[in-house]
């Protein structure tokens, strides 16, 4: 019975890791859709979001079932509660990828991103992928020390968004209101994607150590 119980706990982590894989694919394809006006990529992201939603629902059902049947305490209870939070963050990461894909779909056959901003947006897409890859690794390995790094890793995403806004607010910006709105929203969605990756890592720290990230001191 206890072996089955711990297998079910492990299954929660497996689902979370799979969600990070799906979120990475979604943000990569959303970036392609946005920069290349790729309607097929946009539709793939939008329709594929159901898989992330389904996994989040499975985590929620399993978590509540485990709490009802097993009445877990201590680290097991933390694992279940934090899995619920992490699943929610990863589901919202998928939503942000969908929002980016919908910008691309709305502007098709044109690209929503002016040529001079393409390199910044491409870098934001790459940074989003790196963040969710690392989030998946720390969940799979229960690596609290590495999880702490995501907060500073996300600083790069914040800097890129500020750079994007500086370009939009420049006196030389001449792309009109629609492009301004599209670029502003896309930048916000990338930033929020990164923020949720950090939340996943923060919850992992609490799951493993029982401490909030600000209170946890890695062993030297």
GROMACS .gro file of C-alpha atoms in nm:
model
  220
    1UNK     CA    1   0.000   0.000   0.000
    2UNK     CA    2   0.279   0.246   0.090
    3UNK     CA    3   0.465   0.158  -0.231
    4UNK     CA    4   0.155   0.247  -0.431
    5UNK     CA    5   0.120   0.569  -0.233
    6UNK     CA    6   0.473   0.680  -0.312
    7UNK     CA    7   0.431   0.580  -0.675
    8UNK     CA    8   0.133   0.815  -0.688
    9UNK     CA    9   0.340   1.093  -0.532
   10UNK     CA   10   0.612   1.034  -0.791
   11UNK     CA   11   0.348   1.046  -1.065
   12UNK     CA   12   0.266   1.402  -0.961
   13UNK     CA   13   0.625   1.505  -1.029
   14UNK     CA   14   0.627   1.315  -1.358
   15UNK     CA   15   0.320   1.508  -1.472
   16UNK     CA   16   0.482   1.837  -1.373
   17UNK     CA   17   0.795   1.756  -1.574
   18UNK     CA   18   0.577   1.669  -1.873
   19UNK     CA   19   0.400   2.002  -1.833
   20UNK     CA   20   0.734   2.184  -1.849
   21UNK     CA   21   0.811   1.998  -2.172
   22UNK     CA   22   0.477   2.100  -2.322
   23UNK     CA   23   0.516   2.460  -2.204
   24UNK     CA   24   0.859   2.479  -2.366
   25UNK     CA   25   0.721   2.351  -2.696
   26UNK     CA   26   0.431   2.594  -2.676
   27UNK     CA   27   0.645   2.903  -2.618
   28UNK     CA   28   0.891   2.799  -2.890
   29UNK     CA   29   0.613   2.756  -3.146
   30UNK     CA   30   0.442   3.075  -3.030
   31UNK     CA   31   0.765   3.267  -3.093
   32UNK     CA   32   0.788   3.117  -3.440
   33UNK     CA   33   0.426   3.213  -3.507
   34UNK     CA   34   0.485   3.567  -3.386
   35UNK     CA   35   0.805   3.637  -3.577
   36UNK     CA   36   0.732   3.447  -3.898
   37UNK     CA   37   0.356   3.508  -3.924
   38UNK     CA   38   0.323   3.128  -3.918
   39UNK     CA   39  -0.047   3.053  -3.891
   40UNK     CA   40   0.006   2.677  -3.859
   41UNK     CA   41   0.238   2.729  -3.562
   42UNK     CA   42  -0.014   2.961  -3.399
   43UNK     CA   43  -0.295   2.709  -3.439
   44UNK     CA   44  -0.071   2.433  -3.303
   45UNK     CA   45  -0.009   2.631  -2.984
   46UNK     CA   46  -0.376   2.718  -2.940
   47UNK     CA   47  -0.507   2.365  -2.993
   48UNK     CA   48  -0.220   2.207  -2.801
   49UNK     CA   49  -0.303   2.399  -2.484
   50UNK     CA   50  -0.565   2.137  -2.402
   51UNK     CA   51  -0.288   1.888  -2.316
   52UNK     CA   52  -0.150   2.123  -2.050
   53UNK     CA   53  -0.498   2.184  -1.912
   54UNK     CA   54  -0.562   1.811  -1.895
   55UNK     CA   55  -0.241   1.743  -1.703
   56UNK     CA   56  -0.321   2.024  -1.459
   57UNK     CA   57  -0.664   1.868  -1.402
   58UNK     CA   58  -0.504   1.527  -1.345
   59UNK     CA   59  -0.265   1.672  -1.087
   60UNK     CA   60  -0.552   1.841  -0.907
   61UNK     CA   61  -0.765   1.525  -0.899
   62UNK     CA   62  -0.474   1.308  -0.786
   63UNK     CA   63  -0.368   1.556  -0.519
   64UNK     CA   64  -0.713   1.578  -0.363
   65UNK     CA   65  -0.755   1.201  -0.385
   66UNK     CA   66  -0.422   1.143  -0.207
   67UNK     CA   67  -0.508   1.389   0.068
   68UNK     CA   68  -0.847   1.225   0.121
   69UNK     CA   69  -0.718   0.867   0.126
   70UNK     CA   70  -0.373   0.898   0.282
   71UNK     CA   71  -0.395   1.206   0.507
   72UNK     CA   72  -0.031   1.292   0.434
   73UNK     CA   73   0.184   1.499   0.671
   74UNK     CA   74   0.521   1.675   0.669
   75UNK     CA   75   0.712   1.653   0.339
   76UNK     CA   76   0.451   1.437   0.167
   77UNK     CA   77   0.186   1.699   0.234
   78UNK     CA   78   0.421   1.973   0.111
   79UNK     CA   79   0.483   1.772  -0.206
   80UNK     CA   80   0.113   1.749  -0.279
   81UNK     CA   81   0.030   2.112  -0.202
   82UNK     CA   82   0.324   2.248  -0.399
   83UNK     CA   83   0.240   2.019  -0.692
   84UNK     CA   84  -0.099   2.188  -0.706
   85UNK     CA   85   0.065   2.531  -0.714
   86UNK     CA   86   0.324   2.429  -0.973
   87UNK     CA   87   0.061   2.274  -1.197
   88UNK     CA   88  -0.133   2.600  -1.186
   89UNK     CA   89   0.175   2.802  -1.280
   90UNK     CA   90   0.261   2.571  -1.569
   91UNK     CA   91  -0.098   2.582  -1.696
   92UNK     CA   92  -0.081   2.961  -1.698
   93UNK     CA   93   0.251   2.949  -1.882
   94UNK     CA   94   0.067   2.762  -2.155
   95UNK     CA   95  -0.200   3.032  -2.152
   96UNK     CA   96   0.063   3.301  -2.207
   97UNK     CA   97   0.200   3.107  -2.505
   98UNK     CA   98  -0.154   3.092  -2.641
   99UNK     CA   99  -0.195   3.469  -2.600
  100UNK     CA  100   0.124   3.523  -2.802
  101UNK     CA  101   0.002   3.281  -3.070
  102UNK     CA  102  -0.329   3.468  -3.090
  103UNK     CA  103  -0.145   3.795  -3.155
  104UNK     CA  104   0.030   3.622  -3.446
  105UNK     CA  105  -0.299   3.480  -3.576
  106UNK     CA  106  -0.474   3.816  -3.553
  107UNK     CA  107  -0.205   3.991  -3.757
  108UNK     CA  108  -0.161   3.716  -4.017
  109UNK     CA  109  -0.044   3.732  -4.296
  110UNK     CA  110   0.171   4.016  -4.159
  111UNK     CA  111   0.419   3.977  -3.877
  112UNK     CA  112   0.315   4.149  -3.555
  113UNK     CA  113   0.676   4.240  -3.477
  114UNK     CA  114   0.854   4.522  -3.668
  115UNK     CA  115   1.187   4.423  -3.819
  116UNK     CA  116   1.397   4.628  -3.576
  117UNK     CA  117   1.247   4.446  -3.276
  118UNK     CA  118   1.277   4.091  -3.407
  119UNK     CA  119   1.610   4.020  -3.239
  120UNK     CA  120   1.479   4.130  -2.897
  121UNK     CA  121   1.164   3.919  -2.925
  122UNK     CA  122   1.362   3.621  -3.049
  123UNK     CA  123   1.588   3.652  -2.746
  124UNK     CA  124   1.286   3.673  -2.516
  125UNK     CA  125   1.156   3.352  -2.671
  126UNK     CA  126   1.490   3.179  -2.615
  127UNK     CA  127   1.508   3.303  -2.256
  128UNK     CA  128   1.156   3.175  -2.191
  129UNK     CA  129   1.261   2.832  -2.317
  130UNK     CA  130   1.572   2.829  -2.098
  131UNK     CA  131   1.369   2.919  -1.791
  132UNK     CA  132   1.112   2.644  -1.839
  133UNK     CA  133   1.381   2.388  -1.923
  134UNK     CA  134   1.559   2.470  -1.598
  135UNK     CA  135   1.231   2.459  -1.407
  136UNK     CA  136   1.171   2.109  -1.542
  137UNK     CA  137   1.519   1.998  -1.442
  138UNK     CA  138   1.490   2.119  -1.084
  139UNK     CA  139   1.150   1.951  -1.047
  140UNK     CA  140   1.278   1.623  -1.190
  141UNK     CA  141   1.589   1.627  -0.970
  142UNK     CA  142   1.435   1.800  -0.666
  143UNK     CA  143   1.733   2.035  -0.681
  144UNK     CA  144   1.661   2.322  -0.443
  145UNK     CA  145   2.001   2.483  -0.487
  146UNK     CA  146   1.967   2.515  -0.864
  147UNK     CA  147   1.605   2.625  -0.823
  148UNK     CA  148   1.730   2.937  -0.645
  149UNK     CA  149   1.910   3.042  -0.963
  150UNK     CA  150   1.591   3.097  -1.161
  151UNK     CA  151   1.514   3.426  -0.991
  152UNK     CA  152   1.836   3.582  -1.121
  153UNK     CA  153   1.797   3.401  -1.456
  154UNK     CA  154   1.463   3.576  -1.494
  155UNK     CA  155   1.629   3.916  -1.454
  156UNK     CA  156   1.743   3.885  -1.815
  157UNK     CA  157   1.382   3.853  -1.930
  158UNK     CA  158   1.292   4.165  -1.732
  159UNK     CA  159   1.579   4.357  -1.894
  160UNK     CA  160   1.468   4.248  -2.240
  161UNK     CA  161   1.114   4.366  -2.175
  162UNK     CA  162   1.243   4.705  -2.057
  163UNK     CA  163   1.451   4.726  -2.374
  164UNK     CA  164   1.141   4.652  -2.580
  165UNK     CA  165   0.945   4.925  -2.405
  166UNK     CA  166   1.228   5.175  -2.453
  167UNK     CA  167   1.212   5.117  -2.828
  168UNK     CA  168   0.834   5.163  -2.835
  169UNK     CA  169   0.856   5.486  -2.636
  170UNK     CA  170   1.137   5.626  -2.850
  171UNK     CA  171   1.057   5.939  -3.055
  172UNK     CA  172   1.169   5.740  -3.359
  173UNK     CA  173   0.896   5.480  -3.315
  174UNK     CA  174   0.665   5.507  -3.615
  175UNK     CA  175   0.463   5.188  -3.635
  176UNK     CA  176   0.128   5.309  -3.509
  177UNK     CA  177  -0.109   5.210  -3.233
  178UNK     CA  178  -0.179   4.851  -3.341
  179UNK     CA  179   0.187   4.752  -3.353
  180UNK     CA  180   0.246   4.930  -3.023
  181UNK     CA  181  -0.028   4.727  -2.856
  182UNK     CA  182   0.088   4.398  -3.007
  183UNK     CA  183   0.450   4.445  -2.904
  184UNK     CA  184   0.357   4.566  -2.556
  185UNK     CA  185   0.127   4.270  -2.496
  186UNK     CA  186   0.375   4.017  -2.635
  187UNK     CA  187   0.648   4.153  -2.409
  188UNK     CA  188   0.416   4.127  -2.109
  189UNK     CA  189   0.323   3.769  -2.192
  190UNK     CA  190   0.689   3.665  -2.218
  191UNK     CA  191   0.764   3.836  -1.888
  192UNK     CA  192   0.476   3.660  -1.714
  193UNK     CA  193   0.583   3.327  -1.862
  194UNK     CA  194   0.922   3.377  -1.696
  195UNK     CA  195   0.764   3.484  -1.367
  196UNK     CA  196   0.564   3.161  -1.350
  197UNK     CA  197   0.879   2.957  -1.413
  198UNK     CA  198   1.031   3.130  -1.110
  199UNK     CA  199   0.720   3.047  -0.906
  200UNK     CA  200   0.762   2.680  -1.000
  201UNK     CA  201   1.122   2.689  -0.877
  202UNK     CA  202   1.026   2.870  -0.557
  203UNK     CA  203   0.766   2.604  -0.480
  204UNK     CA  204   1.023   2.334  -0.546
  205UNK     CA  205   1.251   2.490  -0.284
  206UNK     CA  206   0.967   2.484  -0.033
  207UNK     CA  207   0.873   2.127  -0.128
  208UNK     CA  208   1.223   1.996  -0.068
  209UNK     CA  209   1.339   2.208   0.227
  210UNK     CA  210   1.024   2.327   0.403
  211UNK     CA  211   1.163   2.681   0.382
  212UNK     CA  212   1.076   2.979   0.166
  213UNK     CA  213   1.347   3.060  -0.091
  214UNK     CA  214   1.443   3.382   0.094
  215UNK     CA  215   1.510   3.181   0.410
  216UNK     CA  216   1.687   2.882   0.256
  217UNK     CA  217   2.066   2.877   0.271
  218UNK     CA  218   2.230   2.630   0.029
  219UNK     CA  219   2.502   2.410   0.171
  220UNK     CA  220   2.849   2.518   0.065
   0.00000   0.00000   0.00000
